mmCIF file of C-alpha atoms in Angstrom:
data_model
loop_
_atom_site.group_PDB
_atom_site.id
_atom_site.type_symbol
_atom_site.label_atom_id
_atom_site.label_comp_id
_atom_site.label_asym_id
_atom_site.label_seq_id
_atom_site.Cartn_x
_atom_site.Cartn_y
_atom_site.Cartn_z
ATOM 1 C CA GLY A 977 -25.511 -10.596 11.622
ATOM 2 C CA ALA A 978 -27.526 -12.575 9.856
ATOM 3 C CA VAL A 979 -26.542 -16.012 8.374
ATOM 4 C CA VAL A 980 -27.154 -17.917 4.940
ATOM 5 C CA SER A 981 -26.083 -20.807 4.317
ATOM 6 C CA GLN A 982 -25.703 -23.472 1.230
ATOM 7 C CA HIS A 983 -25.553 -27.038 0.570
ATOM 8 C CA PRO A 984 -23.761 -28.747 -0.857
ATOM 9 C CA SER A 985 -20.344 -26.473 -0.448
ATOM 10 C CA TRP A 986 -18.985 -28.274 -3.584
ATOM 11 C CA VAL A 987 -20.226 -31.067 -5.644
ATOM 12 C CA ILE A 988 -18.788 -33.249 -8.079
ATOM 13 C CA CYS A 989 -21.010 -34.979 -10.825
ATOM 14 C CA LYS A 990 -21.248 -36.715 -13.921
ATOM 15 C CA SER A 991 -22.844 -35.414 -17.028
ATOM 16 C CA GLY A 992 -26.475 -35.995 -16.856
ATOM 17 C CA THR A 993 -27.392 -35.952 -13.556
ATOM 18 C CA SER A 994 -29.317 -33.429 -11.927
ATOM 19 C CA VAL A 995 -28.089 -31.511 -8.735
ATOM 20 C CA LYS A 996 -29.846 -29.962 -5.880
ATOM 21 C CA ILE A 997 -28.389 -27.030 -3.985
ATOM 22 C CA GLU A 998 -30.141 -25.584 -0.814
ATOM 23 C CA CYS A 999 -29.782 -22.268 0.179
ATOM 24 C CA ARG A 1000 -31.334 -21.466 3.769
ATOM 25 C CA SER A 1001 -31.514 -18.327 5.475
ATOM 26 C CA LEU A 1002 -30.638 -19.186 9.416
ATOM 27 C CA ASP A 1003 -31.595 -16.726 11.439
ATOM 28 C CA PHE A 1004 -33.756 -14.375 9.304
ATOM 29 C CA GLN A 1005 -37.290 -14.851 7.139
ATOM 30 C CA ALA A 1006 -36.729 -14.133 3.255
ATOM 31 C CA THR A 1007 -39.446 -13.914 0.919
ATOM 32 C CA THR A 1008 -36.970 -13.126 -1.644
ATOM 33 C CA MET A 1009 -33.783 -14.938 -2.285
ATOM 34 C CA PHE A 1010 -31.552 -14.083 -5.536
ATOM 35 C CA TRP A 1011 -29.267 -17.032 -7.358
ATOM 36 C CA TYR A 1012 -25.928 -15.944 -8.936
ATOM 37 C CA ARG A 1013 -23.716 -17.886 -11.030
ATOM 38 C CA GLN A 1014 -20.043 -16.691 -10.695
ATOM 39 C CA PHE A 1015 -17.214 -18.964 -13.595
ATOM 40 C CA PRO A 1016 -14.049 -18.604 -12.578
ATOM 41 C CA LYS A 1017 -12.417 -15.295 -12.655
ATOM 42 C CA GLN A 1018 -15.454 -13.605 -13.478
ATOM 43 C CA SER A 1019 -18.013 -11.164 -11.845
ATOM 44 C CA LEU A 1020 -21.205 -12.577 -10.453
ATOM 45 C CA MET A 1021 -24.197 -13.140 -12.913
ATOM 46 C CA LEU A 1022 -27.686 -12.865 -11.819
ATOM 47 C CA MET A 1023 -29.556 -16.301 -12.793
ATOM 48 C CA ALA A 1024 -33.116 -15.464 -10.775
ATOM 49 C CA THR A 1025 -35.165 -13.807 -8.370
ATOM 50 C CA SER A 1026 -36.935 -16.575 -6.013
ATOM 51 C CA ASN A 1027 -40.196 -15.611 -4.414
ATOM 52 C CA GLU A 1028 -41.715 -17.742 -1.686
ATOM 53 C CA GLY A 1029 -44.721 -19.171 -2.763
ATOM 54 C CA SER A 1030 -44.719 -18.267 -6.486
ATOM 55 C CA LYS A 1031 -42.639 -18.955 -9.460
ATOM 56 C CA ALA A 1032 -39.305 -17.437 -9.913
ATOM 57 C CA THR A 1033 -38.091 -14.877 -12.318
ATOM 58 C CA TYR A 1034 -35.641 -15.804 -14.546
ATOM 59 C CA GLU A 1035 -32.984 -13.329 -16.277
ATOM 60 C CA GLN A 1036 -32.660 -13.298 -19.729
ATOM 61 C CA GLY A 1037 -30.600 -15.914 -21.302
ATOM 62 C CA VAL A 1038 -30.811 -18.368 -18.156
ATOM 63 C CA GLU A 1039 -33.259 -21.854 -19.292
ATOM 64 C CA LYS A 1040 -35.941 -21.754 -16.677
ATOM 65 C CA ASP A 1041 -36.246 -25.721 -17.386
ATOM 66 C CA LYS A 1042 -32.797 -25.982 -16.758
ATOM 67 C CA PHE A 1043 -32.214 -23.995 -13.971
ATOM 68 C CA LEU A 1044 -35.447 -25.261 -11.552
ATOM 69 C CA ILE A 1045 -35.976 -23.190 -8.401
ATOM 70 C CA ASN A 1046 -38.400 -24.125 -5.711
ATOM 71 C CA HIS A 1047 -38.816 -21.658 -2.620
ATOM 72 C CA ALA A 1048 -41.093 -23.561 -0.809
ATOM 73 C CA SER A 1049 -40.627 -21.689 2.281
ATOM 74 C CA LEU A 1050 -39.422 -18.256 3.889
ATOM 75 C CA THR A 1051 -36.187 -19.872 4.912
ATOM 76 C CA LEU A 1052 -35.359 -22.311 2.155
ATOM 77 C CA SER A 1053 -34.968 -21.614 -1.663
ATOM 78 C CA THR A 1054 -33.391 -24.706 -3.840
ATOM 79 C CA LEU A 1055 -31.789 -24.871 -7.130
ATOM 80 C CA THR A 1056 -31.619 -27.916 -9.355
ATOM 81 C CA VAL A 1057 -29.595 -27.838 -11.953
ATOM 82 C CA THR A 1058 -31.147 -30.499 -14.518
ATOM 83 C CA SER A 1059 -29.282 -33.017 -16.992
ATOM 84 C CA ALA A 1060 -25.917 -31.042 -15.914
ATOM 85 C CA HIS A 1061 -23.335 -30.642 -18.366
ATOM 86 C CA PRO A 1062 -19.388 -29.750 -18.129
ATOM 87 C CA GLU A 1063 -20.382 -26.112 -19.280
ATOM 88 C CA ASP A 1064 -22.993 -25.971 -16.377
ATOM 89 C CA SER A 1065 -19.451 -26.179 -13.843
ATOM 90 C CA SER A 1066 -19.276 -22.895 -11.902
ATOM 91 C CA PHE A 1067 -19.602 -21.508 -8.289
ATOM 92 C CA TYR A 1068 -23.612 -21.095 -7.514
ATOM 93 C CA ILE A 1069 -24.056 -18.131 -4.949
ATOM 94 C CA CYS A 1070 -27.424 -17.277 -3.589
ATOM 95 C CA SER A 1071 -28.421 -14.036 -1.352
ATOM 96 C CA ALA A 1072 -31.341 -13.830 0.789
ATOM 97 C CA ARG A 1073 -33.320 -10.372 1.555
ATOM 98 C CA ASP A 1074 -33.317 -9.638 5.160
ATOM 99 C CA GLU A 1075 -37.205 -8.553 5.148
ATOM 100 C CA GLN A 1076 -37.419 -7.066 8.570
ATOM 101 C CA GLY A 1077 -34.109 -5.878 8.978
ATOM 102 C CA ALA A 1078 -32.319 -2.935 6.484
ATOM 103 C CA GLU A 1079 -33.679 -4.775 3.631
ATOM 104 C CA THR A 1080 -30.052 -5.605 3.117
ATOM 105 C CA GLN A 1081 -29.440 -9.231 1.501
ATOM 106 C CA TYR A 1082 -26.923 -11.639 2.566
ATOM 107 C CA PHE A 1083 -24.340 -14.124 0.784
ATOM 108 C CA GLY A 1084 -24.482 -17.680 1.269
ATOM 109 C CA PRO A 1085 -20.978 -19.177 1.136
ATOM 110 C CA GLY A 1086 -21.536 -20.532 -2.303
ATOM 111 C CA THR A 1087 -21.402 -24.137 -3.936
ATOM 112 C CA ARG A 1088 -18.770 -24.955 -6.431
ATOM 113 C CA LEU A 1089 -20.159 -27.552 -8.979
ATOM 114 C CA LEU A 1090 -17.610 -29.383 -11.193
ATOM 115 C CA VAL A 1091 -19.290 -31.427 -13.924
ATOM 116 C CA LEU A 1092 -17.294 -34.177 -15.465
ATOM 117 C CA GLY B 414 -31.368 -2.781 -17.860
ATOM 118 C CA GLU B 415 -28.781 -1.720 -16.057
ATOM 119 C CA ASN B 416 -24.963 -2.004 -17.001
ATOM 120 C CA VAL B 417 -22.014 -1.480 -14.468
ATOM 121 C CA GLU B 418 -18.454 -0.499 -16.238
ATOM 122 C CA GLN B 419 -15.365 -1.305 -13.537
ATOM 123 C CA HIS B 420 -12.110 0.006 -14.186
ATOM 124 C CA PRO B 421 -9.375 -1.069 -13.762
ATOM 125 C CA SER B 422 -9.396 -4.712 -14.061
ATOM 126 C CA THR B 423 -6.048 -5.015 -12.512
ATOM 127 C CA LEU B 424 -4.434 -3.237 -10.050
ATOM 128 C CA SER B 425 -0.999 -3.183 -8.043
ATOM 129 C CA VAL B 426 0.069 -1.086 -5.521
ATOM 130 C CA GLN B 427 3.100 -0.908 -2.481
ATOM 131 C CA GLU B 428 1.724 -1.192 0.690
ATOM 132 C CA GLY B 429 0.716 2.184 2.246
ATOM 133 C CA ASP B 430 0.053 3.995 -1.196
ATOM 134 C CA SER B 431 -3.427 4.514 -2.084
ATOM 135 C CA ALA B 432 -6.269 2.254 -4.648
ATOM 136 C CA VAL B 433 -8.706 4.384 -6.708
ATOM 137 C CA ILE B 434 -11.756 1.608 -8.607
ATOM 138 C CA LYS B 435 -13.632 3.652 -10.354
ATOM 139 C CA CYS B 436 -17.567 2.379 -11.575
ATOM 140 C CA THR B 437 -20.064 4.071 -14.165
ATOM 141 C CA TYR B 438 -23.754 2.606 -14.181
ATOM 142 C CA SER B 439 -25.905 3.349 -16.747
ATOM 143 C CA ASP B 440 -29.526 3.287 -15.490
ATOM 144 C CA SER B 441 -31.049 6.405 -13.423
ATOM 145 C CA ALA B 442 -33.327 4.634 -11.196
ATOM 146 C CA SER B 443 -30.094 2.487 -9.302
ATOM 147 C CA ASN B 444 -29.783 4.460 -5.631
ATOM 148 C CA TYR B 445 -28.004 1.850 -3.817
ATOM 149 C CA PHE B 446 -24.188 1.205 -4.590
ATOM 150 C CA PRO B 447 -22.354 -1.283 -2.376
ATOM 151 C CA TRP B 448 -18.660 -2.411 -2.900
ATOM 152 C CA TYR B 449 -17.614 -6.045 -2.167
ATOM 153 C CA LYS B 450 -14.259 -7.873 -1.104
ATOM 154 C CA GLN B 451 -14.022 -11.518 -2.690
ATOM 155 C CA GLU B 452 -11.494 -13.601 -1.819
ATOM 156 C CA LEU B 453 -10.614 -16.694 -4.001
ATOM 157 C CA GLY B 454 -12.993 -19.290 -3.097
ATOM 158 C CA LYS B 455 -15.107 -17.336 -0.738
ATOM 159 C CA ARG B 456 -19.019 -15.445 -0.785
ATOM 160 C CA PRO B 457 -18.598 -11.503 -1.640
ATOM 161 C CA GLN B 458 -18.430 -9.913 1.342
ATOM 162 C CA LEU B 459 -19.931 -6.139 1.554
ATOM 163 C CA ILE B 460 -16.845 -3.435 3.057
ATOM 164 C CA ILE B 461 -19.092 -0.232 1.899
ATOM 165 C CA ASP B 462 -22.051 1.057 0.717
ATOM 166 C CA ILE B 463 -23.881 4.490 -0.351
ATOM 167 C CA ARG B 464 -27.395 5.602 -1.481
ATOM 168 C CA SER B 465 -27.664 8.419 -3.853
ATOM 169 C CA ASN B 466 -29.048 10.800 -1.609
ATOM 170 C CA VAL B 467 -25.453 10.789 -0.367
ATOM 171 C CA GLY B 468 -22.025 11.915 -2.225
ATOM 172 C CA GLU B 469 -19.622 10.141 0.210
ATOM 173 C CA LYS B 470 -19.553 7.823 2.741
ATOM 174 C CA LYS B 471 -16.167 6.788 4.939
ATOM 175 C CA ASP B 472 -15.384 4.168 7.026
ATOM 176 C CA GLN B 473 -12.001 4.212 8.349
ATOM 177 C CA ARG B 474 -9.104 3.184 5.313
ATOM 178 C CA ILE B 475 -12.161 2.851 2.985
ATOM 179 C CA ALA B 476 -14.492 5.429 1.259
ATOM 180 C CA VAL B 477 -17.076 5.629 -1.455
ATOM 181 C CA THR B 478 -17.878 9.019 -3.777
ATOM 182 C CA LEU B 479 -20.913 9.081 -5.752
ATOM 183 C CA ASN B 480 -21.656 11.247 -8.719
ATOM 184 C CA LYS B 481 -25.520 10.672 -9.384
ATOM 185 C CA THR B 482 -25.346 13.099 -12.202
ATOM 186 C CA ALA B 483 -22.336 11.616 -13.899
ATOM 187 C CA LYS B 484 -23.672 7.820 -13.087
ATOM 188 C CA HIS B 485 -20.419 7.030 -11.823
ATOM 189 C CA PHE B 486 -18.962 5.897 -8.267
ATOM 190 C CA SER B 487 -15.429 4.847 -6.696
ATOM 191 C CA LEU B 488 -13.809 3.388 -4.162
ATOM 192 C CA HIS B 489 -10.724 4.626 -2.485
ATOM 193 C CA ILE B 490 -8.596 2.679 -0.090
ATOM 194 C CA THR B 491 -5.809 4.631 1.916
ATOM 195 C CA GLU B 492 -3.023 3.182 3.183
ATOM 196 C CA THR B 493 -3.141 0.169 1.858
ATOM 197 C CA GLN B 494 -1.855 -3.519 3.142
ATOM 198 C CA PRO B 495 -1.476 -6.752 1.946
ATOM 199 C CA GLU B 496 -4.409 -8.082 3.536
ATOM 200 C CA ASP B 497 -6.665 -6.068 1.182
ATOM 201 C CA SER B 498 -5.295 -7.608 -1.668
ATOM 202 C CA ALA B 499 -8.309 -9.294 -3.434
ATOM 203 C CA VAL B 500 -11.112 -8.875 -6.187
ATOM 204 C CA TYR B 501 -13.215 -5.990 -5.686
ATOM 205 C CA PHE B 502 -16.675 -5.843 -7.297
ATOM 206 C CA CYS B 503 -19.027 -2.716 -7.555
ATOM 207 C CA ALA B 504 -22.438 -3.082 -7.829
ATOM 208 C CA ALA B 505 -25.686 -0.972 -8.534
ATOM 209 C CA SER B 506 -29.559 -1.669 -7.409
ATOM 210 C CA ARG B 507 -32.697 0.134 -6.858
ATOM 211 C CA ASP B 508 -31.981 -0.613 -3.473
ATOM 212 C CA SER B 509 -30.318 -2.828 -0.883
ATOM 213 C CA GLY B 510 -32.983 -5.409 -1.175
ATOM 214 C CA TYR B 511 -32.945 -5.654 -5.129
ATOM 215 C CA ALA B 512 -31.210 -8.239 -7.454
ATOM 216 C CA LEU B 513 -27.303 -6.289 -7.807
ATOM 217 C CA ASN B 514 -25.768 -5.680 -11.100
ATOM 218 C CA PHE B 515 -22.396 -6.191 -10.818
ATOM 219 C CA GLY B 516 -19.412 -4.676 -11.943
ATOM 220 C CA LYS B 517 -16.460 -7.268 -13.761
ATOM 221 C CA GLY B 518 -14.095 -6.934 -10.898
ATOM 222 C CA THR B 519 -10.931 -5.836 -10.052
ATOM 223 C CA SER B 520 -8.288 -7.816 -8.577
ATOM 224 C CA LEU B 521 -6.112 -5.340 -6.557
ATOM 225 C CA LEU B 522 -2.436 -6.826 -5.437
ATOM 226 C CA VAL B 523 -0.641 -4.937 -2.734
ATOM 227 C CA THR B 524 2.919 -5.885 -2.518
ATOM 228 C CA PRO B 525 4.746 -5.460 0.867
#
């Protein structure tokens, strides 16, 4: 099946620093990717929809200036958490939509962020 | 927007018994209803899905039913095994390639 990777798989950073997370579709092109956030023992919450070549669409309550999304190619979307704070510590998971297949979306393995 | 409710939040069954998890949704425009299994620290894995033009779908020990009129769908796992223990999420969206609205999850524990 289609493969989506994320990098890094985990990251620890100091409060106030910025962290970039990459989401790649390895064997298919993805015009659309989704970014979700999952706090411990909670559900996945959609943060934003990333569209190749255009601005991302953010869900209500998600600060677009804090969570910068760039989808510069058909296989790569990046999420940058700017000026991270402890409350941003979470599990960030992307999914990519396979346009050529059954339009199914495939999840990446997730990135665990811990902000100290 | 779409609101997906999921019950129960925890479920404990004995090995060999059946487990049922129920979800309701609010948006009549939703047509795609997947179920995911998530083990600790890992990505959600699609275990079964159903579209609004189908009332029931089965894959070995797993089945999903959908009542579009009542806006609810359920996951049925028969002959449960300890390896079925995980958190299960239902979700709803317009179609398989659209953003998913997840339920809050059900932590299933299957005891030997």
